[in-house]
Amino acid sequence: MMPWSHWNQADKTLLLAFVLFLFGLCIKSAYPASVFSNGFLFVAEAALVGGAADWFAVTALFRKPFGFPYHTAILPRRRRDFVEAAVKLVQREFFTSRRLITMVDSYDWKALFLSLAEENDFKRRSGDFIYKKIIGFLDEVDLSKYSKDVSDALRHELSSVSVPMVISWLGNYLKDEGRDQRILSRGAKWLRIKVESDEAKALFHDAINDMVQKKAEGAGILGMLFASLAKASNIINVDELTEIIQQEAERFLDEASEQGSETSNKILEVFYRKLDDAAEDEGLINTLDTVRERLLKRLPIDDTVDTLFVILRQRTRDMLNDDGSEVSTLIRSVIDSEIEKAWNLLEGDEHVAALLDALARDMAGRSALKAQEIGGIVVREVMERLTDEQLNHIVYSKIEPDLLWIRMNGSVVGALIGCVLFMVMTAVK
């Protein structure tokens, strides 16, 4: 049995009506002819019936009183309708589209954004985020795809370049800004130093001796005899001839080292003429094309480009991770500068501010309307998970005082009506 402390006011009122009804029966039995006893019993009976009827009505909302099956347990039986009604209440009354849009339009989104950004150090965090994304991109990018594209493009370019085109480019490159004169001058000066050395003099001497010896051997025994007599009589002085050739070579190289001199111009004229002849030599062109094709097949272009990309990524990552490196400092300064420009534009440009405000309103509005739909979904899912007892408890707990007063009013109103009826019946008799 439920403890007395757990009884509510309506239960106590109904119990009081029942006790008064029993008391009325006792009085009626003792004084059957008494008007008071008859009236008291009639009023107590009416109060008991009114309280019991309202108890049945209130209880029937949530469960089946005494197992009575007809039109009872209304809330559990109509829970689907109740859930849909709750969903519509949330969507159409609490979170209506007009109310949400009005709420969104009431905010100054630009000021709100700037305030939140300042409070959360938005500029610095944005810079750090972008910088980390750059480093992350280096780690995530698929280098094999790009290296393959570069290798294919390099191979295509090398295979499409013709020998005449290369020769023409070489000629134009050498002629540009007197580059050919400077190269010839440096080469002539370098050779001049080599020619005046004792090693070069010995080479000239050996070459002249070999030449005289070969000429003599070609003329037979008589030629060798005359060559020996010429050397013995100093008619052929190899040392003197070597000295003369060395001096002439030095003089020629001195003239060739002078930029714009007649000798250098003649050398370059001969060089360019031979270069033009080479561009029209079909045999040379075919040979060079064959060499090029063989080189393209044998050169490890793909591996070289892959290795180059890996090295570049590693070195770039190392420089970016080093906060003190010039690359890291430069990139961070560029990022900070662009963020500062965007920030100043946002603060000072009314057109940009209007666009941001419109964008924020649009996003907030869409989010609010989506939240309206989601709110209904959440309400539906939550309420559908509830058991009948849980649903009854939630509803009853919200309106319990009113339901208790309904039940107590049933006893009070029943007693009043019983009193009036008894008075009318008594008056009619």
mmCIF file of C-alpha atoms in Angstrom, residues 20-341:
data_model
loop_
_atom_site.group_PDB
_atom_site.id
_atom_site.type_symbol
_atom_site.label_atom_id
_atom_site.label_comp_id
_atom_site.label_asym_id
_atom_site.label_seq_id
_atom_site.Cartn_x
_atom_site.Cartn_y
_atom_site.Cartn_z
ATOM 1 C CA LEU A 20 -17.953 11.271 4.394
ATOM 2 C CA PHE A 21 -20.055 8.930 2.273
ATOM 3 C CA LEU A 22 -19.547 6.116 4.803
ATOM 4 C CA PHE A 23 -20.320 8.537 7.613
ATOM 5 C CA GLY A 24 -23.482 9.585 5.788
ATOM 6 C CA LEU A 25 -24.546 5.972 5.500
ATOM 7 C CA CYS A 26 -24.105 5.546 9.224
ATOM 8 C CA ILE A 27 -26.177 8.669 9.976
ATOM 9 C CA LYS A 28 -28.819 7.553 7.476
ATOM 10 C CA SER A 29 -29.024 4.153 9.132
ATOM 11 C CA ALA A 30 -29.373 5.755 12.537
ATOM 12 C CA TYR A 31 -31.819 8.490 11.507
ATOM 13 C CA PRO A 32 -33.620 7.295 8.394
ATOM 14 C CA ALA A 33 -36.323 9.929 8.603
ATOM 15 C CA SER A 34 -34.004 12.853 9.248
ATOM 16 C CA VAL A 35 -33.762 15.433 6.464
ATOM 17 C CA PHE A 36 -30.215 16.284 7.520
ATOM 18 C CA SER A 37 -29.015 12.676 7.351
ATOM 19 C CA ASN A 38 -30.645 12.213 3.938
ATOM 20 C CA GLY A 39 -29.172 15.489 2.662
ATOM 21 C CA PHE A 40 -25.702 14.785 4.043
ATOM 22 C CA LEU A 41 -25.627 11.333 2.417
ATOM 23 C CA PHE A 42 -26.895 12.764 -0.899
ATOM 24 C CA VAL A 43 -24.208 15.474 -0.964
ATOM 25 C CA ALA A 44 -21.435 13.047 0.111
ATOM 26 C CA GLU A 45 -22.546 10.581 -2.545
ATOM 27 C CA ALA A 46 -22.491 13.301 -5.234
ATOM 28 C CA ALA A 47 -19.002 14.437 -4.130
ATOM 29 C CA LEU A 48 -17.757 10.825 -4.218
ATOM 30 C CA VAL A 49 -19.231 10.226 -7.690
ATOM 31 C CA GLY A 50 -17.817 13.502 -9.043
ATOM 32 C CA GLY A 51 -14.345 12.810 -7.650
ATOM 33 C CA ALA A 52 -14.347 9.215 -8.870
ATOM 34 C CA ALA A 53 -15.537 10.251 -12.345
ATOM 35 C CA ASP A 54 -12.796 12.862 -12.676
ATOM 36 C CA TRP A 55 -10.199 10.409 -11.320
ATOM 37 C CA PHE A 56 -11.299 7.944 -14.010
ATOM 38 C CA ALA A 57 -11.159 10.640 -16.704
ATOM 39 C CA VAL A 58 -7.686 11.873 -15.727
ATOM 40 C CA THR A 59 -6.311 8.348 -15.300
ATOM 41 C CA ALA A 60 -7.766 7.293 -18.666
ATOM 42 C CA LEU A 61 -5.523 9.847 -20.349
ATOM 43 C CA PHE A 62 -2.434 7.821 -19.388
ATOM 44 C CA ARG A 63 -3.493 4.228 -18.658
ATOM 45 C CA LYS A 64 -6.445 1.859 -18.416
ATOM 46 C CA PRO A 65 -8.247 2.323 -15.084
ATOM 47 C CA PHE A 66 -9.034 -1.120 -13.655
ATOM 48 C CA GLY A 67 -8.137 -2.521 -17.097
ATOM 49 C CA PHE A 68 -11.109 -0.794 -18.751
ATOM 50 C CA PRO A 69 -10.308 -1.068 -22.483
ATOM 51 C CA TYR A 70 -12.650 1.385 -24.160
ATOM 52 C CA HIS A 71 -11.263 4.833 -24.970
ATOM 53 C CA THR A 72 -8.659 4.695 -22.229
ATOM 54 C CA ALA A 73 -4.831 5.007 -22.254
ATOM 55 C CA ILE A 74 -5.396 7.821 -24.766
ATOM 56 C CA LEU A 75 -1.859 9.250 -24.726
ATOM 57 C CA PRO A 76 -0.026 5.914 -25.376
ATOM 58 C CA ARG A 77 -2.623 4.907 -27.955
ATOM 59 C CA ARG A 78 -2.366 8.230 -29.799
ATOM 60 C CA ARG A 79 1.350 8.739 -29.227
ATOM 61 C CA ARG A 80 2.104 8.998 -32.970
ATOM 62 C CA ASP A 81 -0.351 11.854 -33.311
ATOM 63 C CA PHE A 82 1.069 13.378 -30.158
ATOM 64 C CA VAL A 83 4.647 13.138 -31.512
ATOM 65 C CA GLU A 84 3.670 14.720 -34.830
ATOM 66 C CA ALA A 85 1.856 17.476 -32.995
ATOM 67 C CA ALA A 86 4.956 18.126 -30.874
ATOM 68 C CA VAL A 87 7.123 18.236 -34.011
ATOM 69 C CA LYS A 88 4.786 20.721 -35.670
ATOM 70 C CA LEU A 89 4.693 22.774 -32.479
ATOM 71 C CA VAL A 90 8.491 23.032 -32.452
ATOM 72 C CA GLN A 91 8.796 23.783 -36.156
ATOM 73 C CA ARG A 92 5.816 26.045 -36.684
ATOM 74 C CA GLU A 93 5.466 27.808 -33.360
ATOM 75 C CA PHE A 94 8.818 27.869 -31.582
ATOM 76 C CA PHE A 95 11.134 27.966 -34.638
ATOM 77 C CA THR A 96 9.081 29.477 -37.432
ATOM 78 C CA SER A 97 10.889 30.568 -40.608
ATOM 79 C CA ARG A 98 9.851 34.183 -40.107
ATOM 80 C CA ARG A 99 11.026 34.203 -36.490
ATOM 81 C CA LEU A 100 14.370 32.645 -37.417
ATOM 82 C CA ILE A 101 14.962 35.029 -40.325
ATOM 83 C CA THR A 102 14.012 38.000 -38.153
ATOM 84 C CA MET A 103 16.475 36.832 -35.512
ATOM 85 C CA VAL A 104 19.227 36.423 -38.134
ATOM 86 C CA ASP A 105 18.580 39.881 -39.582
ATOM 87 C CA SER A 106 18.760 41.486 -36.140
ATOM 88 C CA TYR A 107 22.505 40.838 -35.787
ATOM 89 C CA ASP A 108 25.318 43.084 -37.048
ATOM 90 C CA TRP A 109 27.341 40.235 -38.518
ATOM 91 C CA LYS A 110 30.308 42.337 -39.574
ATOM 92 C CA ALA A 111 30.775 43.776 -36.076
ATOM 93 C CA LEU A 112 30.183 40.355 -34.534
ATOM 94 C CA PHE A 113 32.750 38.734 -36.815
ATOM 95 C CA LEU A 114 35.362 41.432 -36.208
ATOM 96 C CA SER A 115 34.803 41.292 -32.459
ATOM 97 C CA LEU A 116 35.111 37.505 -32.298
ATOM 98 C CA ALA A 117 38.143 37.598 -34.583
ATOM 99 C CA GLU A 118 39.921 40.133 -32.384
ATOM 100 C CA GLU A 119 39.134 38.203 -29.219
ATOM 101 C CA ASN A 120 40.422 34.928 -30.665
ATOM 102 C CA ASP A 121 43.555 36.329 -32.373
ATOM 103 C CA PHE A 122 42.107 35.399 -35.738
ATOM 104 C CA LYS A 123 44.873 36.926 -37.886
ATOM 105 C CA ARG A 124 47.705 35.053 -36.201
ATOM 106 C CA ARG A 125 45.775 31.797 -36.149
ATOM 107 C CA SER A 126 44.848 32.199 -39.801
ATOM 108 C CA GLY A 127 48.495 32.743 -40.701
ATOM 109 C CA ASP A 128 49.563 29.663 -38.738
ATOM 110 C CA PHE A 129 46.776 27.618 -40.335
ATOM 111 C CA ILE A 130 47.761 28.618 -43.880
ATOM 112 C CA TYR A 131 51.454 28.013 -43.166
ATOM 113 C CA LYS A 132 50.717 24.528 -41.777
ATOM 114 C CA LYS A 133 48.554 23.799 -44.805
ATOM 115 C CA ILE A 134 51.476 24.672 -47.082
ATOM 116 C CA ILE A 135 53.748 22.273 -45.191
ATOM 117 C CA GLY A 136 51.009 19.647 -45.205
ATOM 118 C CA PHE A 137 50.566 20.062 -48.949
ATOM 119 C CA LEU A 138 54.241 19.251 -49.469
ATOM 120 C CA ASP A 139 53.800 16.012 -47.509
ATOM 121 C CA GLU A 140 50.527 15.010 -49.157
ATOM 122 C CA VAL A 141 51.177 15.927 -52.791
ATOM 123 C CA ASP A 142 51.766 12.971 -55.110
ATOM 124 C CA LEU A 143 55.175 13.761 -56.567
ATOM 125 C CA SER A 144 55.143 10.755 -58.901
ATOM 126 C CA LYS A 145 52.349 12.309 -60.962
ATOM 127 C CA TYR A 146 54.138 15.624 -61.390
ATOM 128 C CA SER A 147 57.556 14.067 -61.962
ATOM 129 C CA LYS A 148 56.039 11.835 -64.655
ATOM 130 C CA ASP A 149 54.554 14.875 -66.378
ATOM 131 C CA VAL A 150 57.876 16.715 -66.193
ATOM 132 C CA SER A 151 59.794 13.686 -67.491
ATOM 133 C CA ASP A 152 57.412 13.240 -70.409
ATOM 134 C CA ALA A 153 57.540 16.948 -71.243
ATOM 135 C CA LEU A 154 61.343 16.986 -71.047
ATOM 136 C CA ARG A 155 61.624 13.883 -73.209
ATOM 137 C CA HIS A 156 59.190 15.368 -75.738
ATOM 138 C CA GLU A 157 61.085 18.646 -75.900
ATOM 139 C CA LEU A 158 64.415 16.903 -76.380
ATOM 140 C CA SER A 159 63.053 14.631 -79.097
ATOM 141 C CA SER A 160 61.395 17.509 -80.956
ATOM 142 C CA VAL A 161 64.503 19.703 -81.107
ATOM 143 C CA SER A 162 66.208 19.473 -84.520
ATOM 144 C CA VAL A 163 69.947 19.770 -85.133
ATOM 145 C CA PRO A 164 69.578 22.872 -87.391
ATOM 146 C CA MET A 165 67.487 24.494 -84.663
ATOM 147 C CA VAL A 166 70.170 23.832 -82.055
ATOM 148 C CA ILE A 167 72.909 25.125 -84.355
ATOM 149 C CA SER A 168 70.875 28.247 -85.107
ATOM 150 C CA TRP A 169 70.238 28.808 -81.404
ATOM 151 C CA LEU A 170 73.944 28.336 -80.641
ATOM 152 C CA GLY A 171 74.917 30.869 -83.281
ATOM 153 C CA ASN A 172 72.423 33.441 -82.023
ATOM 154 C CA TYR A 173 73.466 32.836 -78.432
ATOM 155 C CA LEU A 174 77.170 33.389 -79.245
ATOM 156 C CA LYS A 175 76.482 36.534 -81.279
ATOM 157 C CA ASP A 176 74.234 38.054 -78.616
ATOM 158 C CA GLU A 177 75.981 40.950 -76.799
ATOM 159 C CA GLY A 178 79.409 40.018 -78.246
ATOM 160 C CA ARG A 179 79.513 36.785 -76.314
ATOM 161 C CA ASP A 180 81.511 35.064 -79.105
ATOM 162 C CA GLN A 181 84.265 37.708 -78.958
ATOM 163 C CA ARG A 182 84.626 37.335 -75.212
ATOM 164 C CA ILE A 183 84.760 33.549 -75.380
ATOM 165 C CA LEU A 184 87.333 33.653 -78.201
ATOM 166 C CA SER A 185 89.438 36.204 -76.293
ATOM 167 C CA ARG A 186 89.485 34.081 -73.123
ATOM 168 C CA GLY A 187 90.307 30.955 -75.098
ATOM 169 C CA ALA A 188 93.120 32.654 -77.010
ATOM 170 C CA LYS A 189 94.632 34.022 -73.787
ATOM 171 C CA TRP A 190 94.512 30.596 -72.203
ATOM 172 C CA LEU A 191 96.185 29.012 -75.244
ATOM 173 C CA ARG A 192 98.769 31.849 -75.310
ATOM 174 C CA ILE A 193 99.889 30.883 -71.822
ATOM 175 C CA LYS A 194 100.111 27.222 -72.838
ATOM 176 C CA VAL A 195 102.007 27.958 -76.102
ATOM 177 C CA GLU A 196 104.787 30.016 -74.461
ATOM 178 C CA SER A 197 105.579 27.275 -71.961
ATOM 179 C CA ASP A 198 108.575 24.940 -72.260
ATOM 180 C CA GLU A 199 106.243 21.977 -72.594
ATOM 181 C CA ALA A 200 104.704 23.491 -75.742
ATOM 182 C CA LYS A 201 108.166 24.269 -77.135
ATOM 183 C CA ALA A 202 109.196 20.640 -76.615
ATOM 184 C CA LEU A 203 106.027 19.479 -78.366
ATOM 185 C CA PHE A 204 106.771 21.749 -81.361
ATOM 186 C CA HIS A 205 110.368 20.477 -81.486
ATOM 187 C CA ASP A 206 109.279 16.824 -81.428
ATOM 188 C CA ALA A 207 106.646 17.441 -84.070
ATOM 189 C CA ILE A 208 109.155 19.093 -86.459
ATOM 190 C CA ASN A 209 111.655 16.269 -85.950
ATOM 191 C CA ASP A 210 108.949 13.691 -86.655
ATOM 192 C CA MET A 211 107.916 15.553 -89.782
ATOM 193 C CA VAL A 212 111.506 15.810 -91.128
ATOM 194 C CA GLN A 213 112.071 12.132 -90.306
ATOM 195 C CA LYS A 214 108.880 11.038 -92.117
ATOM 196 C CA LYS A 215 109.760 13.137 -95.182
ATOM 197 C CA ALA A 216 113.236 11.637 -95.307
ATOM 198 C CA GLU A 217 111.922 8.098 -94.903
ATOM 199 C CA GLY A 218 109.466 8.726 -97.701
ATOM 200 C CA ALA A 219 112.285 9.757 -100.067
ATOM 201 C CA GLY A 220 114.227 6.547 -99.495
ATOM 202 C CA ILE A 221 117.878 6.069 -98.578
ATOM 203 C CA LEU A 222 118.973 9.057 -100.611
ATOM 204 C CA GLY A 223 116.469 11.300 -98.894
ATOM 205 C CA MET A 224 117.623 10.154 -95.491
ATOM 206 C CA LEU A 225 121.222 10.836 -96.477
ATOM 207 C CA PHE A 226 120.445 14.394 -97.596
ATOM 208 C CA ALA A 227 118.405 15.020 -94.414
ATOM 209 C CA SER A 228 121.352 13.925 -92.268
ATOM 210 C CA LEU A 229 123.737 16.155 -94.257
ATOM 211 C CA ALA A 230 121.297 19.105 -93.909
ATOM 212 C CA LYS A 231 121.167 18.707 -90.136
ATOM 213 C CA ALA A 232 124.929 18.287 -89.900
ATOM 214 C CA SER A 233 125.595 21.374 -91.997
ATOM 215 C CA ASN A 234 122.904 23.324 -90.122
ATOM 216 C CA ILE A 235 120.904 23.850 -93.297
ATOM 217 C CA ILE A 236 117.842 22.494 -91.366
ATOM 218 C CA ASN A 237 117.949 23.956 -87.834
ATOM 219 C CA VAL A 238 115.091 22.329 -85.919
ATOM 220 C CA ASP A 239 115.627 24.457 -82.806
ATOM 221 C CA GLU A 240 115.466 27.680 -84.798
ATOM 222 C CA LEU A 241 112.403 26.478 -86.674
ATOM 223 C CA THR A 242 110.731 25.577 -83.381
ATOM 224 C CA GLU A 243 111.460 29.040 -82.000
ATOM 225 C CA ILE A 244 109.993 30.689 -85.106
ATOM 226 C CA ILE A 245 106.796 28.582 -85.003
ATOM 227 C CA GLN A 246 106.354 29.223 -81.295
ATOM 228 C CA GLN A 247 106.742 32.994 -81.780
ATOM 229 C CA GLU A 248 104.283 33.002 -84.690
ATOM 230 C CA ALA A 249 101.775 31.042 -82.644
ATOM 231 C CA GLU A 250 102.104 33.489 -79.778
ATOM 232 C CA ARG A 251 101.659 36.463 -82.117
ATOM 233 C CA PHE A 252 98.588 34.870 -83.707
ATOM 234 C CA LEU A 253 97.017 34.164 -80.336
ATOM 235 C CA ASP A 254 97.746 37.705 -79.143
ATOM 236 C CA GLU A 255 95.877 39.051 -82.154
ATOM 237 C CA ALA A 256 93.041 36.580 -81.661
ATOM 238 C CA SER A 257 92.632 37.583 -77.995
ATOM 239 C CA GLU A 258 91.950 41.208 -78.981
ATOM 240 C CA GLN A 259 88.175 41.611 -79.270
ATOM 241 C CA GLY A 260 87.151 43.084 -82.643
ATOM 242 C CA SER A 261 90.553 42.574 -84.223
ATOM 243 C CA GLU A 262 90.878 41.438 -87.846
ATOM 244 C CA THR A 263 92.206 38.046 -86.806
ATOM 245 C CA SER A 264 89.383 37.406 -84.293
ATOM 246 C CA ASN A 265 86.792 38.484 -86.861
ATOM 247 C CA LYS A 266 88.237 36.130 -89.468
ATOM 248 C CA ILE A 267 88.294 33.251 -86.982
ATOM 249 C CA LEU A 268 84.637 33.854 -86.072
ATOM 250 C CA GLU A 269 83.721 34.249 -89.746
ATOM 251 C CA VAL A 270 85.218 30.854 -90.511
ATOM 252 C CA PHE A 271 83.558 29.373 -87.408
ATOM 253 C CA TYR A 272 80.083 30.599 -88.356
ATOM 254 C CA ARG A 273 80.538 29.492 -91.949
ATOM 255 C CA LYS A 274 81.443 26.000 -90.777
ATOM 256 C CA LEU A 275 78.523 26.127 -88.352
ATOM 257 C CA ASP A 276 76.132 26.926 -91.220
ATOM 258 C CA ASP A 277 77.638 24.129 -93.284
ATOM 259 C CA ALA A 278 77.091 21.734 -90.389
ATOM 260 C CA ALA A 279 73.400 22.746 -90.225
ATOM 261 C CA GLU A 280 73.000 21.625 -93.861
ATOM 262 C CA ASP A 281 75.085 18.446 -93.629
ATOM 263 C CA GLU A 282 72.533 15.629 -93.881
ATOM 264 C CA GLY A 283 75.025 13.022 -92.754
ATOM 265 C CA LEU A 284 75.923 14.963 -89.634
ATOM 266 C CA ILE A 285 72.263 15.681 -88.901
ATOM 267 C CA ASN A 286 71.298 12.011 -89.219
ATOM 268 C CA THR A 287 74.220 10.967 -87.039
ATOM 269 C CA LEU A 288 73.339 13.461 -84.331
ATOM 270 C CA ASP A 289 69.646 12.466 -84.470
ATOM 271 C CA THR A 290 70.626 8.819 -83.997
ATOM 272 C CA VAL A 291 72.872 9.715 -81.074
ATOM 273 C CA ARG A 292 70.062 11.778 -79.539
ATOM 274 C CA GLU A 293 67.517 8.951 -79.810
ATOM 275 C CA ARG A 294 69.942 6.497 -78.229
ATOM 276 C CA LEU A 295 70.674 8.919 -75.414
ATOM 277 C CA LEU A 296 66.942 9.490 -74.754
ATOM 278 C CA LYS A 297 66.450 5.738 -74.445
ATOM 279 C CA ARG A 298 69.425 5.200 -72.156
ATOM 280 C CA LEU A 299 69.369 8.331 -70.013
ATOM 281 C CA PRO A 300 67.580 7.751 -66.626
ATOM 282 C CA ILE A 301 65.341 10.793 -67.081
ATOM 283 C CA ASP A 302 62.454 9.435 -64.973
ATOM 284 C CA ASP A 303 64.685 8.406 -62.057
ATOM 285 C CA THR A 304 66.603 11.665 -62.204
ATOM 286 C CA VAL A 305 63.466 13.813 -62.151
ATOM 287 C CA ASP A 306 61.952 11.683 -59.335
ATOM 288 C CA THR A 307 65.093 12.099 -57.256
ATOM 289 C CA LEU A 308 65.167 15.822 -57.997
ATOM 290 C CA PHE A 309 61.562 16.254 -56.848
ATOM 291 C CA VAL A 310 62.180 14.305 -53.637
ATOM 292 C CA ILE A 311 65.274 16.373 -52.862
ATOM 293 C CA LEU A 312 63.432 19.614 -53.573
ATOM 294 C CA ARG A 313 60.530 18.598 -51.317
ATOM 295 C CA GLN A 314 62.839 17.578 -48.479
ATOM 296 C CA ARG A 315 64.903 20.745 -48.675
ATOM 297 C CA THR A 316 61.792 22.902 -48.944
ATOM 298 C CA ARG A 317 60.231 21.156 -45.936
ATOM 299 C CA ASP A 318 63.429 21.606 -43.928
ATOM 300 C CA MET A 319 63.514 25.307 -44.742
ATOM 301 C CA LEU A 320 59.836 25.758 -43.875
ATOM 302 C CA ASN A 321 60.197 23.914 -40.565
ATOM 303 C CA ASP A 322 63.143 26.114 -39.659
ATOM 304 C CA ASP A 323 61.493 29.281 -38.318
ATOM 305 C CA GLY A 324 64.726 31.186 -38.696
ATOM 306 C CA SER A 325 65.329 30.375 -42.370
ATOM 307 C CA GLU A 326 64.944 33.035 -45.050
ATOM 308 C CA VAL A 327 62.314 30.996 -46.897
ATOM 309 C CA SER A 328 60.216 30.519 -43.759
ATOM 310 C CA THR A 329 60.476 34.191 -42.862
ATOM 311 C CA LEU A 330 59.616 35.255 -46.413
ATOM 312 C CA ILE A 331 56.556 33.021 -46.705
ATOM 313 C CA ARG A 332 55.270 34.012 -43.280
ATOM 314 C CA SER A 333 55.723 37.695 -44.111
ATOM 315 C CA VAL A 334 53.812 37.245 -47.385
ATOM 316 C CA ILE A 335 50.974 35.410 -45.604
ATOM 317 C CA ASP A 336 50.791 38.009 -42.813
ATOM 318 C CA SER A 337 50.847 40.821 -45.361
ATOM 319 C CA GLU A 338 47.994 39.351 -47.395
ATOM 320 C CA ILE A 339 45.919 38.680 -44.265
ATOM 321 C CA GLU A 340 46.498 42.257 -43.110
ATOM 322 C CA LYS A 341 45.408 43.580 -46.522
#
